[in-house]
Coordinates of C-alpha atoms in Angstrom, one line a residue:
M272 CA 23.4 -31.3 15.6
K273 CA 23.7 -28.2 13.4
F274 CA 21.6 -28.0 10.2
V275 CA 22.8 -25.7 7.2
I276 CA 20.0 -24.0 5.7
S277 CA 22.1 -21.9 3.3
N278 CA 25.5 -20.2 3.3
Q279 CA 24.3 -17.6 5.6
V280 CA 21.8 -19.6 7.9
V281 CA 22.6 -22.4 10.3
L282 CA 20.1 -23.8 12.7
S283 CA 20.9 -25.6 15.9
R284 CA 18.6 -28.6 14.8
V285 CA 16.9 -30.0 11.7
P286 CA 13.5 -28.3 11.1
D287 CA 10.4 -30.2 10.8
G288 CA 6.8 -29.4 9.9
P289 CA 5.2 -28.7 6.5
I290 CA 7.4 -25.6 5.7
A291 CA 10.7 -27.2 6.5
P292 CA 11.6 -28.3 2.9
Y293 CA 11.1 -24.7 1.6
L294 CA 13.2 -22.9 4.2
G295 CA 16.3 -23.0 2.2
G296 CA 14.6 -21.4 -0.9
F297 CA 13.1 -18.8 1.4
A298 CA 16.6 -17.9 2.7
D299 CA 17.9 -17.7 -0.9
S300 CA 15.1 -15.4 -1.8
L301 CA 16.0 -13.0 1.2
I302 CA 19.6 -13.1 0.2
A303 CA 18.6 -12.2 -3.4
T304 CA 16.7 -9.1 -2.2
G305 CA 19.4 -7.8 -0.1
Y306 CA 18.5 -8.5 3.5
T307 CA 21.3 -8.7 6.0
A308 CA 22.6 -12.0 7.4
W309 CA 21.1 -11.3 10.8
W310 CA 17.6 -10.5 9.6
I311 CA 17.7 -13.6 7.2
H312 CA 18.7 -15.8 10.1
R313 CA 15.9 -14.4 12.3
Q314 CA 13.1 -14.9 9.6
V315 CA 14.2 -18.3 8.8
L316 CA 14.3 -19.3 12.5
L317 CA 10.9 -17.8 13.0
G318 CA 9.7 -19.7 9.8
A319 CA 11.2 -23.0 11.4
S320 CA 9.2 -22.4 14.6
F321 CA 6.0 -21.6 12.8
S322 CA 6.6 -24.8 10.7
Q323 CA 7.0 -26.9 13.9
W324 CA 3.6 -25.5 15.3
L325 CA 1.9 -26.3 12.1
G326 CA 3.0 -29.9 12.3
R327 CA 1.8 -30.3 15.9
K328 CA -1.7 -28.8 14.7
A329 CA -1.6 -31.1 11.7
V330 CA -2.1 -28.1 9.3
A331 CA -1.2 -29.0 5.6
L332 CA 0.2 -26.4 3.3
Q333 CA -2.9 -26.3 1.0
D334 CA -5.0 -25.3 4.1
L335 CA -2.6 -22.5 5.3
T336 CA -4.2 -19.3 5.6
S337 CA -3.1 -15.9 7.2
D338 CA -5.3 -16.7 10.0
H339 CA -2.9 -19.4 11.1
L340 CA -0.2 -16.6 11.4
T341 CA -2.2 -14.7 14.0
R342 CA -3.0 -17.8 16.0
Y343 CA 0.6 -18.9 16.0
L344 CA 1.8 -15.5 17.2
Q345 CA -0.8 -15.5 20.1
H346 CA 0.5 -18.9 21.1
R347 CA 4.2 -17.6 20.7
A348 CA 3.5 -14.6 22.9
R349 CA 2.6 -16.7 25.8
R350 CA 6.2 -17.9 26.3
L351 CA 8.3 -15.4 24.4
R352 CA 8.2 -11.5 24.3
P353 CA 6.6 -10.6 20.8
R354 CA 8.3 -8.3 18.4
R355 CA 6.6 -5.8 16.2
D356 CA 8.0 -7.3 13.1
D357 CA 7.0 -10.9 13.8
H358 CA 3.8 -10.7 11.8
G359 CA 5.6 -8.9 8.8
A360 CA 8.2 -11.8 8.8
L361 CA 5.7 -14.5 8.7
T362 CA 3.7 -12.7 6.0
H363 CA 6.9 -12.4 4.0
L364 CA 7.2 -16.2 4.3
L365 CA 3.6 -16.7 3.4
G366 CA 4.0 -14.7 0.3
F367 CA 7.1 -16.7 -0.8
L368 CA 5.2 -19.9 -0.3
R369 CA 2.3 -18.7 -2.5
R370 CA 4.7 -17.5 -5.1
E371 CA 6.2 -21.0 -5.1
G372 CA 2.6 -22.4 -5.6
V373 CA 2.7 -24.7 -2.6
V374 CA 0.1 -22.6 -0.8
P375 CA -2.9 -21.3 -2.4
E376 CA -4.0 -17.8 -2.7
E377 CA -6.8 -17.0 -0.1
T378 CA -10.2 -16.4 -1.8
T379 CA -12.3 -13.8 -0.2
A380 CA -16.0 -13.1 -1.1
V381 CA -16.1 -10.2 -3.5
P382 CA -19.0 -8.1 -3.0
T383 CA -21.1 -7.4 -6.0
P384 CA -20.3 -3.9 -7.3
S385 CA -23.1 -1.3 -7.1
S386 CA -24.4 0.2 -10.2
V387 CA -22.3 3.4 -9.4
D388 CA -19.2 1.1 -8.9
Q389 CA -19.8 -0.5 -12.3
C390 CA -20.1 2.7 -14.2
V391 CA -16.9 4.1 -12.4
L392 CA -15.1 1.0 -13.3
A393 CA -16.0 1.4 -17.0
Y394 CA -14.9 4.9 -16.9
E395 CA -11.5 4.0 -15.5
A396 CA -11.1 1.6 -18.2
Y397 CA -12.0 4.3 -20.8
L398 CA -9.3 6.8 -19.3
R399 CA -6.7 4.0 -19.2
E400 CA -7.3 2.3 -22.6
Q401 CA -8.8 5.1 -24.8
R402 CA -7.2 8.2 -23.3
A403 CA -4.0 6.6 -22.1
L404 CA -4.0 8.7 -19.0
T405 CA -1.5 7.9 -16.1
T406 CA -2.6 6.2 -12.9
A407 CA -2.2 9.4 -11.0
T408 CA -4.7 11.2 -13.1
I409 CA -7.2 8.5 -13.1
V410 CA -6.9 8.2 -9.1
N411 CA -7.5 12.1 -8.9
Y412 CA -10.6 11.9 -11.2
V413 CA -12.4 8.9 -9.9
P414 CA -13.4 10.0 -6.3
F415 CA -15.1 13.1 -7.7
V416 CA -17.0 11.1 -10.5
H417 CA -18.0 8.5 -7.8
A418 CA -19.3 11.1 -5.6
F419 CA -21.2 12.9 -8.4
L420 CA -23.0 9.5 -9.5
E421 CA -23.8 8.9 -5.8
H422 CA -25.2 12.5 -5.4
R423 CA -27.4 11.9 -8.4
F424 CA -28.5 8.4 -8.2
G425 CA -27.8 7.2 -4.7
A426 CA -28.0 3.5 -4.3
G427 CA -30.2 3.1 -7.4
V428 CA -29.4 2.2 -11.0
V429 CA -27.2 4.7 -12.9
K430 CA -28.9 6.0 -16.1
L431 CA -26.5 8.5 -17.7
S432 CA -29.2 9.4 -20.0
C433 CA -31.2 10.9 -17.2
L434 CA -28.4 13.3 -16.3
S435 CA -29.2 17.0 -17.0
A436 CA -27.3 20.3 -16.7
A437 CA -29.3 21.0 -13.4
D438 CA -27.6 17.9 -11.9
V439 CA -24.2 19.0 -12.8
V440 CA -24.7 22.6 -11.6
N441 CA -26.2 21.5 -8.3
F442 CA -23.4 19.0 -7.5
V443 CA -20.7 21.6 -8.2
R444 CA -22.5 24.3 -6.1
H445 CA -22.9 21.8 -3.2
Q446 CA -19.2 20.6 -3.3
A447 CA -17.2 23.6 -4.4
P448 CA -17.6 25.6 -1.1
R449 CA -16.1 22.8 0.9
L450 CA -13.0 22.4 -1.3
H451 CA -9.8 24.1 -1.7
R452 CA -9.7 26.3 -4.8
K453 CA -7.2 23.9 -6.5
R454 CA -9.3 20.8 -5.6
A455 CA -12.4 22.5 -6.8
K456 CA -10.8 23.0 -10.1
L457 CA -9.8 19.5 -10.2
M458 CA -13.4 18.4 -9.6
T459 CA -14.7 20.4 -12.3
T460 CA -12.0 19.0 -14.7
A461 CA -12.9 15.4 -13.6
L462 CA -16.6 16.1 -14.2
R463 CA -15.9 17.5 -17.7
S464 CA -14.0 14.4 -18.6
F465 CA -16.6 12.1 -17.3
L466 CA -19.4 14.0 -19.1
N467 CA -17.2 13.6 -22.4
Y468 CA -17.0 10.1 -21.7
A469 CA -20.8 9.7 -21.4
R470 CA -21.3 11.4 -24.6
F471 CA -18.6 9.2 -26.2
C472 CA -20.6 6.1 -25.1
G473 CA -23.8 7.6 -26.7
D474 CA -25.6 7.7 -23.4
V475 CA -25.9 11.5 -23.5
D476 CA -26.9 13.5 -26.7
V477 CA -26.1 17.0 -25.5
D478 CA -22.7 18.6 -24.3
L479 CA -23.2 18.5 -20.5
A480 CA -19.5 19.2 -20.1
A481 CA -20.2 22.7 -21.2
A482 CA -22.6 23.0 -18.2
V483 CA -20.0 22.5 -15.5
P484 CA -19.5 25.7 -13.7
V485 CA -16.2 27.4 -13.8
V486 CA -14.5 27.8 -10.4
P487 CA -13.5 31.5 -9.9
N488 CA -9.9 31.9 -10.3
W489 CA -7.5 34.6 -11.1
S490 CA -5.4 33.5 -14.2
M491 CA -1.9 32.5 -13.2
A492 CA -2.5 33.9 -9.7
S493 CA 0.4 32.1 -8.0
I494 CA 4.0 32.2 -8.9
P495 CA 5.9 29.1 -8.9
R496 CA 8.2 28.6 -5.9
A497 CA 11.7 27.9 -7.3
I498 CA 14.9 27.0 -5.7
G499 CA 17.9 29.3 -6.6
P500 CA 21.2 28.1 -8.3
A501 CA 23.1 29.0 -5.2
Q502 CA 20.8 27.0 -3.0
V503 CA 21.1 24.0 -5.4
R504 CA 24.9 24.3 -5.3
Q505 CA 24.7 24.4 -1.4
L506 CA 22.5 21.3 -1.3
L507 CA 24.7 19.4 -3.6
A508 CA 27.7 20.3 -1.7
S509 CA 26.2 19.1 1.5
I510 CA 25.6 15.4 0.2
D511 CA 28.5 13.1 1.2
R512 CA 29.3 11.2 -1.8
R513 CA 31.8 8.9 -0.1
T514 CA 28.8 6.7 0.7
A515 CA 26.7 4.6 -1.6
L516 CA 23.5 6.5 -0.3
G517 CA 25.2 9.7 -1.0
R518 CA 26.2 8.9 -4.4
R519 CA 22.6 7.8 -5.3
D520 CA 21.0 11.0 -3.8
Y521 CA 23.5 13.3 -5.4
A522 CA 22.7 11.8 -8.8
I523 CA 18.9 12.2 -8.1
V524 CA 19.2 15.9 -7.1
L525 CA 21.5 16.7 -10.0
L526 CA 18.8 15.1 -12.4
L527 CA 16.1 17.3 -10.8
A528 CA 18.1 20.4 -10.9
R529 CA 19.8 20.2 -14.4
L530 CA 17.1 18.5 -16.4
G531 CA 14.0 19.6 -14.5
L532 CA 12.6 16.2 -14.3
R533 CA 9.5 15.3 -12.4
A534 CA 9.9 13.1 -9.3
G535 CA 7.9 10.3 -11.1
E536 CA 10.2 10.4 -14.0
V537 CA 13.4 9.9 -11.9
A538 CA 11.6 7.0 -10.1
S539 CA 10.6 5.3 -13.4
L540 CA 14.1 5.7 -15.0
Q541 CA 15.4 2.5 -16.5
L542 CA 19.0 1.4 -17.4
D543 CA 17.8 1.0 -21.1
D544 CA 16.7 4.8 -21.1
I545 CA 20.4 6.0 -21.0
D546 CA 22.1 6.0 -24.4
W547 CA 25.6 6.6 -23.3
K548 CA 27.0 6.8 -26.7
A549 CA 24.6 9.5 -27.9
G550 CA 24.6 11.2 -24.6
Q551 CA 20.9 11.0 -24.4
L552 CA 18.2 10.2 -21.8
S553 CA 14.7 8.8 -22.6
V554 CA 12.2 10.1 -20.1
H555 CA 8.8 8.7 -19.6
G556 CA 6.6 11.6 -19.0
K557 CA 2.8 12.1 -18.3
S558 CA 0.3 10.0 -20.4
G559 CA 3.0 7.7 -21.6
Y560 CA 4.6 10.6 -23.4
R561 CA 8.5 10.0 -24.1
N562 CA 10.8 12.8 -24.3
K563 CA 14.6 12.5 -25.3
L564 CA 16.8 14.8 -23.4
P565 CA 20.5 15.5 -23.7
L566 CA 22.5 14.1 -21.0
P567 CA 24.8 16.6 -19.4
A568 CA 28.3 15.5 -18.8
D569 CA 28.1 16.2 -14.9
V570 CA 24.7 14.4 -14.6
G571 CA 26.0 11.4 -16.8
R572 CA 29.2 11.2 -14.6
A573 CA 27.1 11.3 -11.3
I574 CA 24.9 8.4 -12.6
A575 CA 27.9 6.5 -13.7
V576 CA 29.6 6.7 -10.4
Y577 CA 26.5 5.5 -8.6
L578 CA 26.1 2.5 -11.0
K579 CA 29.7 1.4 -10.6
S580 CA 30.1 2.1 -6.8
G581 CA 26.8 2.6 -5.2
R582 CA 24.0 0.7 -6.7
P583 CA 23.3 -2.7 -4.9
P584 CA 23.5 -5.9 -6.9
S585 CA 20.0 -6.5 -8.4
T586 CA 18.2 -7.9 -11.3
S587 CA 16.0 -4.7 -11.4
R588 CA 16.3 -2.6 -14.5
S589 CA 15.6 0.6 -12.5
V590 CA 18.5 3.1 -12.4
F591 CA 17.9 4.0 -8.8
L592 CA 17.2 1.4 -6.2
R593 CA 16.2 1.3 -2.5
A594 CA 19.2 1.2 -0.2
R595 CA 17.6 -1.2 2.2
A596 CA 16.0 -4.5 1.7
P597 CA 14.1 -5.5 -0.2
V598 CA 16.3 -4.0 -2.8
C599 CA 14.1 -3.0 -5.8
G600 CA 13.2 0.2 -7.7
F601 CA 11.3 3.0 -6.3
Q602 CA 7.5 2.6 -6.1
G603 CA 6.9 6.1 -7.4
G604 CA 7.7 9.7 -7.3
C605 CA 6.9 9.9 -3.5
T606 CA 10.2 8.1 -2.8
V607 CA 12.2 10.8 -4.7
G608 CA 10.2 13.5 -2.8
S609 CA 11.1 11.8 0.5
I610 CA 14.8 11.9 -0.6
V611 CA 14.7 15.6 -1.4
R612 CA 13.0 16.4 1.9
H613 CA 15.4 14.4 4.0
R614 CA 18.4 15.9 2.2
L615 CA 17.0 19.5 2.7
Q616 CA 16.2 18.9 6.3
R617 CA 19.9 17.7 6.9
S618 CA 21.5 20.7 5.2
D619 CA 21.3 24.4 6.1
V620 CA 19.7 25.4 2.7
D621 CA 16.9 27.9 3.0
A622 CA 14.8 26.4 0.1
P623 CA 11.2 27.7 -0.7
T624 CA 9.8 24.2 -0.1
F625 CA 10.8 20.6 1.0
G626 CA 9.3 19.2 -2.4
A627 CA 11.1 18.0 -5.5
H628 CA 9.1 20.2 -8.0
Q629 CA 11.0 23.4 -6.9
F630 CA 14.0 22.3 -8.9
R631 CA 11.8 22.0 -12.1
H632 CA 10.6 25.5 -11.3
G633 CA 14.2 26.7 -10.6
L634 CA 15.6 25.4 -13.9
A635 CA 12.7 27.1 -15.9
T636 CA 13.1 30.4 -14.1
E637 CA 17.0 30.5 -14.8
M638 CA 16.4 29.5 -18.5
L639 CA 13.9 32.4 -18.8
R640 CA 16.4 35.0 -17.2
G641 CA 19.1 33.6 -19.5
G642 CA 17.1 34.4 -22.7
A643 CA 15.6 31.0 -23.5
S644 CA 12.2 31.2 -25.2
L645 CA 9.1 29.7 -23.8
G646 CA 9.1 27.1 -26.4
E647 CA 12.6 25.9 -25.5
I648 CA 11.6 25.8 -21.7
G649 CA 8.5 23.9 -22.6
E650 CA 10.3 21.3 -24.8
L651 CA 12.9 20.6 -22.1
L652 CA 10.2 20.3 -19.3
G653 CA 8.0 18.0 -21.6
H654 CA 5.1 20.5 -21.6
R655 CA 2.5 19.4 -24.2
H656 CA 0.6 22.6 -24.3
P657 CA 2.3 26.2 -24.5
Q658 CA -0.2 27.5 -21.8
T659 CA 1.4 25.2 -19.1
T660 CA 4.8 27.2 -19.7
M661 CA 3.2 30.7 -19.6
I662 CA 3.1 30.6 -15.8
Y663 CA 6.9 31.3 -15.7
T664 CA 6.4 34.6 -17.5
K665 CA 5.4 36.1 -14.1
V666 CA 8.8 35.1 -12.4
D667 CA 11.2 37.4 -14.2
I668 CA 9.8 40.6 -13.1
Q669 CA 12.7 42.7 -14.4
A670 CA 12.3 41.2 -17.9
L671 CA 8.7 42.1 -17.9
R672 CA 9.3 45.6 -16.9
K673 CA 11.3 46.2 -20.1
L674 CA 8.1 45.2 -22.0
A675 CA 5.8 47.5 -20.2
L676 CA 4.4 50.5 -22.2
P677 CA 4.9 54.0 -21.0
W678 CA 2.0 55.7 -19.1
P679 CA 0.2 57.9 -21.5
G680 CA 0.8 61.6 -20.9
D681 CA 3.7 63.4 -19.2
A682 CA 5.4 61.9 -16.3
R683 CA 4.8 63.5 -13.1

């Protein structure tokens, strides 16, 4: 006798076991997140088999743990060939049951944080709550601060009042030779931030941040690698906009190229950030900074086409969604970077890099060559400090030659 789980799943017999009453809701959740009918049927069938095994073992839902998943799959492998995604499918089911509140969250023994860990956690909270820094910045700073405290205090108790300039200098001298120049500069920036925090807390009376050595570096030594206008046009032309995926990726590349957005800014773009009447885009920049930008007609048209005939049905407010289940917004800028890399690899474009940031550099370079001021460029790119925009003055060599003073004396 067939048993209907949902409009997309029909089993050959009535399921039993403790999970059986929840299989219909599980199937509905998979449908809502965009999984295919075949994959939904397979996950529900595996869940029904798992439920039957739990019933034979007399395992109640309140006692269900991830260890039961492993034991069941070992049992199943004795008579059926295992698949790589079996564990993931059951983990998905277990997550659904926990969200429904029928299976409790697993409690694991949390080790007592060390004195160094406690100090770092307090510093993280300061960066997040007092300084409003982004998660990416905090993630970059914390490992260096943790290493510095371990270098100075080891497994002992952290006493920031005992820190001295010699401790700071010795740590930098020990670590800097092992790091790339950019990483070494990031390390010194993180240390200055932490030492300013220590002074803010009142644990340090002197300005130890001033004792952090400067990593040798020629000012503005590297020129940003920028993609050219012809390369951008070639890349856009290579994207097949007849497909939903193509319409999404075309809109993303156009946003990067025309507005110079960062990959993370594109990923975090929400439907409410687009003001269609005013023709404006509200961009969530670094440190929570919001910047309103004009929405070019071609960019707005590309986004509208994607929203109308490319974006999967979803309750998510993110503009751009994953093309494969689970259908949801991007987790971060890395997804946008992967899309750019994939599109460049499939095209014949000879781009400077495979990254998304080259579009930002390309826009700034063309604006500079078109006569835009550094202030205008910085405003569009969302730079909060003029020094950040100064790097682009090295790009337009011809314009710089016009500013060069003649060599004193007669020309020879």
